[in-house]
Amino acid sequence: MKILLLILVFISFSYGEGIDSLLNDYAEESELSKKTKDESAGNLIVYTRDDLERMQVESLKDLLKSLRFFSYAENRLAQPDILNLDPISYYSKGVRIYLNESELLSPIAGSGLILFGDMEMDFIDHVEVYIGFPSFEFGVEPATVVIRLYSKTAEHDEGGRVKATVGTHGTNKQNVYYTNKEEDFSYFIYANRTDDKKETYEHDGETLGRDLQTNRFYASLSTKNHGVELHALKAEGDMFLTSAVGNVPRDTYKRTDFIGLSTNSKFLSDSLTLNMSYTNAINDFSSEYPPGALNGIPVLVFPFEYHSYAQTIKEESFTASLKKEWDLDSQTITVGAKYRYKHFDLTDLVFDINVPAEPQPYKVENVYSIFLEDLIHIDENNLITLSVMNQEYVRKGDVDNQNTTQLRFGYIYTDKSWVSKTFLSSQEFASEPYMTVSPHYGNEELKPEKYTSIIQEFNYTISNTISKVFLAYGTYENMPIIDNTFKIQNAQEDVSSHLAAAELTILFSEKDKLELQANYFYLESPYLSESTVHYNYVIRMLNSINSFDIFNELAIHTGFDNVDDGYNYSVGIKYEVNKDLHLNFKGDNIFNSGLEQSFINQVDPFTGEVTDSVIVPKIERRFLVGMEYLF
Amino acid sequence: MIKLIAAFLLIINVYASDDKKASGIFNLILKEITKKENPRVYIHTNIYSIEQYPGDINIVTDCNKADIALLSTTKNLPPECNKKILFGSRYSHLKNPNVIGSFFWQKGRPNILFYKQRLKKHNIKLNPSFDKYIED
């Protein structure tokens, strides 16, 4: 026995392998995504640090544009909204976005995607995307998609970096970070300025823009068991078409000042975690419309004529989350209690004509949430997850409280080659403040939405090939829709959807891989009109030749409403001059044939038919050149 | 038999850890630099991976008795280490001209870097498999 053990120890300590393979093996094993990803938490897509570097991911948009089932989209105000259903101002409330352990939250919209969906990624190490009602461990409120961003760390990015990029239309970006590890703590400091300039579009004699200037500061300080993060953002730019359907603006402006502070702590051998975060945002919006533009044109949103408006929306939130985990023999039980305070004020709204101010039904919402999750390890191949979560939404004023419950059952089978994941869930989502408090399109009577779904995923790995099949079916009750008076209502009819995806990744060598993806999305129309059916195909190649990293991606989108099929071809080349200096070139949508998005401009008041639309590319053609210098 | 399997799994588990892999790389580098199967290494001030899984390395607490000093910091280096071969664990350690090379993380990837002149100064000739990690 002792001899055998010695042999095994010798084998494990033998350093006969070459330095190259040891180094690559170590790099792969140490990927931070391996430490953070949770396969049992849902249907997971991971973009590793290596993926982000070689794909030259400049902003989160670069990932979302070819994400399974989705294509990046914005709303009428040029805000990220990947599930946009124009003319509703925001539809991605179920898409929750996290930076490390804290949610990037917009209390009024429900999800922070509206503010951070196009965030630059220069301080991000890796990204996890959980599609389809993931684990309740993540957040206070339920989610349809969870995007988890993990910032760079001193352990893997010691020292500093400056980066500068210039591109089409004068787009430019500069950022710097520095990170270091001391005896008992480590820190990371980052600052960025982006001037994202885009094409302008003429419509009804006016010029529509989507430019955005962003300044961001992020800093983190970590010890073994505690961390604190500060995140500040100032963004200002154009508001594109604005939410006043039927009117093309002459001039628009929007600005957001955001600050977030969060802490995370671990106790009792990491089994008890306490996370707290505070956010505060002030959003200014203003637009002017040409004189006389409203004459003879139906004004569909506001029941009066006006030529300019300005609004300041204030948002504030505090979130505390306490979670305890018990690792027992054959199961892991996690219990969590969470609290969220949201404050939002939309009453600072001024038109150029005298419009009496309308009171906001409620300005404060308190969310109390509890969850229980049980992972039962039947044997080394079989795992069952059982989860239940409940929230009580307590709203000030005369607005009814809402109580929502989510249930989730999962079965995961794993062996050397196969992974099978089955998730059954029933989830209620409360209506978000933006859907209820607006005096113009909001509805205080909205009922919670309810999703019932079954999701099946198969992964098969053999040699250097990974195959994935994903199937989902769901029904949707009380889906929010716009009625004839442009007020948000719950759909009278339940709608169903089904989704399917097939993906193949071939690793030709350690640094050369080909990814093929095909997916299909079907959603019945809540308006009892034609269903939405679209298909997405992605061919992505990542290659490394000597000091060059080469990236090619073709994303094909077909079947989208009111627009032609899209063929978005992107290419990137990165050259390592030496360890300290890297040069890069990237072209997005280089044939200018990517998917477009159609926004309603005019509707026939008698037939309800759309008579005029504004159609713009979702991802514009642009070319970027840049350099990175490490110090 | 169960004990045997348990012992085997334990070793596999240990082998799979990051620290073990990092220690494996340190072992290979330090043995190559010193040309010794069991080099005596002084660690200033702490490098968890190698302290936890020393492998073939013989950790010494007196720099005078060391073949090489492995650094987690270049600050407050004991004077007796000044004449020793120094090897770093961060990119910034290479700013010290007495450090011949370093094994460090940069841009999310582990890297090894030696400077040719510094190796030459100590009459160190590395195996050709290290050539790609040597810069002028």
Coordinates of N, CA and C in Angstrom, one line a residue, chain B residues 1-93:
Chain B
M1 N -8.9 -1.8 -0.1 CA -9.1 -1.3 -1.4 C -9.7 0.1 -1.4
I2 N -10.7 0.3 -0.5 CA -11.4 1.6 -0.4 C -10.4 2.6 -0.1
K3 N -9.5 2.3 0.9 CA -8.4 3.3 1.3 C -7.6 3.6 0.1
L4 N -7.3 2.6 -0.7 CA -6.4 2.8 -1.8 C -7.0 3.8 -2.8
I5 N -8.3 3.5 -3.1 CA -9.0 4.4 -4.0 C -9.1 5.8 -3.4
A6 N -9.4 5.9 -2.1 CA -9.5 7.2 -1.5 C -8.2 8.0 -1.6
A7 N -7.1 7.2 -1.3 CA -5.8 7.9 -1.4 C -5.5 8.3 -2.8
F8 N -5.9 7.5 -3.8 CA -5.7 7.9 -5.2 C -6.4 9.1 -5.6
L9 N -7.7 9.1 -5.1 CA -8.6 10.3 -5.4 C -8.0 11.6 -4.8
L10 N -7.5 11.4 -3.6 CA -6.9 12.5 -2.8 C -5.8 13.1 -3.6
I11 N -4.9 12.2 -4.1 CA -3.8 12.7 -4.9 C -4.2 13.4 -6.2
I12 N -5.1 12.8 -6.9 CA -5.6 13.3 -8.1 C -6.2 14.7 -7.8
N13 N -6.9 14.8 -6.7 CA -7.6 16.1 -6.4 C -6.5 17.1 -6.1
V14 N -5.5 16.8 -5.3 CA -4.4 17.7 -5.0 C -3.7 18.1 -6.3
Y15 N -3.5 17.1 -7.2 CA -2.7 17.4 -8.4 C -3.5 18.4 -9.3
A16 N -4.8 18.3 -9.1 CA -5.7 19.2 -10.0 C -5.7 20.6 -9.5
S17 N -5.2 20.9 -8.3 CA -5.3 22.3 -7.8 C -4.4 23.2 -8.5
D18 N -4.8 24.5 -8.6 CA -3.9 25.5 -9.2 C -2.6 25.6 -8.5
D19 N -2.6 25.6 -7.2 CA -1.3 25.7 -6.5 C -0.4 24.6 -6.8
K20 N -0.9 23.4 -6.9 CA 0.0 22.3 -7.3 C 0.6 22.5 -8.6
K21 N -0.2 23.0 -9.6 CA 0.3 23.2 -10.9 C 1.4 24.4 -10.9
A22 N 1.1 25.4 -10.1 CA 2.0 26.5 -10.0 C 3.3 26.0 -9.4
S23 N 3.2 25.2 -8.4 CA 4.4 24.6 -7.8 C 5.2 23.7 -8.8
G24 N 4.5 23.0 -9.6 CA 5.1 22.2 -10.6 C 6.0 23.0 -11.6
I25 N 5.5 24.2 -11.9 CA 6.2 25.1 -12.8 C 7.4 25.7 -12.1
F26 N 7.2 26.1 -10.9 CA 8.3 26.6 -10.1 C 9.4 25.6 -10.0
N27 N 9.0 24.3 -9.7 CA 10.0 23.2 -9.5 C 10.8 23.1 -10.8
L28 N 10.1 23.1 -11.9 CA 10.8 22.9 -13.2 C 11.8 24.0 -13.5
I29 N 11.4 25.2 -13.2 CA 12.2 26.4 -13.5 C 13.4 26.4 -12.5
L30 N 13.2 26.2 -11.2 CA 14.3 26.3 -10.2 C 15.3 25.2 -10.4
K31 N 14.8 24.0 -10.8 CA 15.7 22.9 -11.1 C 16.6 23.2 -12.3
E32 N 15.9 23.8 -13.3 CA 16.6 24.1 -14.5 C 17.7 25.2 -14.3
I33 N 17.4 26.2 -13.5 CA 18.3 27.3 -13.2 C 19.5 26.7 -12.4
T34 N 19.2 26.0 -11.4 CA 20.3 25.5 -10.5 C 21.0 24.2 -11.0
K35 N 20.3 23.6 -11.9 CA 20.8 22.3 -12.4 C 20.9 21.2 -11.3
K36 N 20.0 21.4 -10.4 CA 20.0 20.4 -9.2 C 18.7 19.8 -9.2
E37 N 18.7 18.5 -8.7 CA 17.4 17.8 -8.6 C 16.6 18.2 -7.4
N38 N 17.3 18.6 -6.3 CA 16.7 19.1 -5.1 C 17.3 20.4 -4.7
P39 N 17.0 21.5 -5.4 CA 17.6 22.7 -5.1 C 17.2 23.3 -3.7
R40 N 18.1 23.9 -3.1 CA 17.8 24.6 -1.8 C 17.3 26.0 -2.1
V41 N 16.1 26.3 -1.7 CA 15.4 27.5 -2.1 C 15.0 28.3 -0.8
Y42 N 15.4 29.6 -0.8 CA 15.0 30.5 0.2 C 13.8 31.3 -0.3
I43 N 12.8 31.3 0.4 CA 11.6 32.1 0.0 C 11.4 33.4 0.8
H44 N 11.4 34.5 0.0 CA 11.2 35.8 0.6 C 9.9 36.4 0.0
T45 N 8.8 36.7 0.7 CA 8.6 36.3 2.1 C 7.7 35.1 2.1
N46 N 6.8 35.0 1.2 CA 6.0 33.8 1.2 C 5.4 33.5 -0.3
I47 N 5.5 32.3 -0.7 CA 4.8 31.9 -1.9 C 4.1 30.6 -1.6
Y48 N 2.8 30.8 -1.5 CA 1.9 29.8 -0.9 C 2.0 28.4 -1.7
S49 N 2.0 28.5 -3.0 CA 1.9 27.3 -3.8 C 3.1 26.4 -3.5
I50 N 4.3 27.0 -3.4 CA 5.5 26.1 -3.2 C 5.7 25.7 -1.8
E51 N 5.2 26.6 -0.9 CA 5.3 26.2 0.6 C 4.3 25.1 0.9
Q52 N 3.2 25.1 0.2 CA 2.2 24.1 0.4 C 2.6 22.8 -0.3
Y53 N 3.1 22.9 -1.5 CA 3.5 21.7 -2.3 C 4.9 21.8 -2.8
P54 N 5.9 21.6 -1.9 CA 7.3 21.9 -2.3 C 7.8 21.0 -3.4
G55 N 7.3 19.8 -3.6 CA 7.8 18.9 -4.6 C 9.2 18.5 -4.3
D56 N 10.1 18.7 -5.3 CA 11.5 18.4 -5.1 C 12.3 19.5 -4.5
I57 N 11.7 20.5 -4.1 CA 12.4 21.7 -3.6 C 12.6 21.5 -2.1
N58 N 13.8 21.9 -1.7 CA 14.2 21.8 -0.3 C 14.2 23.3 0.2
I59 N 13.2 23.6 0.9 CA 13.0 25.0 1.4 C 14.0 25.3 2.6
V60 N 14.8 26.3 2.5 CA 15.7 26.6 3.6 C 15.3 28.0 4.2
T61 N 15.6 28.2 5.4 CA 15.2 29.4 6.1 C 16.4 30.4 6.2
D62 N 17.5 30.0 5.8 CA 18.7 30.8 5.8 C 19.2 31.0 4.4
C63 N 19.2 32.3 3.9 CA 19.5 32.6 2.5 C 21.0 32.1 2.2
N64 N 21.8 32.2 3.2 CA 23.2 31.8 3.0 C 23.3 30.3 2.5
K65 N 22.4 29.5 2.9 CA 22.4 28.1 2.6 C 21.7 27.8 1.3
A66 N 21.1 28.8 0.7 CA 20.2 28.6 -0.5 C 21.0 28.6 -1.8
D67 N 20.5 27.8 -2.8 CA 21.0 27.9 -4.1 C 20.4 29.0 -4.9
I68 N 19.2 29.4 -4.5 CA 18.5 30.4 -5.2 C 17.5 31.0 -4.2
A69 N 17.1 32.3 -4.4 CA 16.1 32.9 -3.6 C 14.9 33.2 -4.5
L70 N 13.7 32.8 -4.0 CA 12.5 33.0 -4.7 C 11.7 34.1 -4.0
L71 N 11.3 35.1 -4.8 CA 10.7 36.3 -4.2 C 9.2 36.5 -4.4
S72 N 8.6 36.9 -3.3 CA 7.2 37.4 -3.5 C 7.2 38.9 -3.4
T73 N 8.3 39.4 -2.9 CA 8.5 40.9 -2.9 C 10.0 41.2 -3.0
T74 N 10.3 42.3 -3.6 CA 11.8 42.7 -3.6 C 12.1 43.6 -2.4
K75 N 11.1 44.0 -1.7 CA 11.3 44.9 -0.5 C 11.9 44.1 0.7
N76 N 12.8 44.8 1.4 CA 13.4 44.2 2.6 C 14.0 42.9 2.4
L77 N 14.7 42.7 1.3 CA 15.4 41.5 1.0 C 16.6 41.3 2.0
P78 N 16.8 40.2 2.7 CA 17.9 40.1 3.6 C 19.3 40.3 2.9
P79 N 20.2 41.0 3.5 CA 21.5 41.3 2.8 C 22.2 40.0 2.3
E80 N 22.0 38.9 3.1 CA 22.7 37.7 2.7 C 22.2 37.1 1.4
C81 N 21.1 37.6 0.9 CA 20.5 37.2 -0.4 C 21.1 37.9 -1.6
N82 N 21.8 39.0 -1.3 CA 22.3 39.9 -2.4 C 23.2 39.2 -3.4
K83 N 23.9 38.2 -2.9 CA 24.8 37.5 -3.8 C 24.2 36.2 -4.4
K84 N 23.0 36.0 -4.1 CA 22.4 34.8 -4.6 C 21.6 35.0 -5.9
I85 N 21.3 34.0 -6.6 CA 20.5 34.1 -7.8 C 19.1 34.4 -7.3
L86 N 18.5 35.4 -7.9 CA 17.1 35.8 -7.4 C 16.1 35.5 -8.6
F87 N 15.0 34.9 -8.2 CA 14.0 34.7 -9.2 C 12.6 35.2 -8.7
G88 N 11.9 35.9 -9.5 CA 10.7 36.7 -9.1 C 9.4 35.9 -9.3
S89 N 8.3 36.5 -8.7 CA 7.0 35.9 -9.0 C 6.0 37.0 -9.5
R90 N 6.6 38.1 -9.8 CA 5.8 39.2 -10.4 C 6.6 39.8 -11.5
Y91 N 5.9 40.4 -12.5 CA 6.5 41.1 -13.6 C 7.4 42.3 -13.1
S92 N 6.8 43.0 -12.0 CA 7.5 44.1 -11.5 C 8.9 43.8 -10.9
H93 N 9.0 42.5 -10.5 CA 10.3 42.1 -9.8 C 11.5 42.2 -10.8

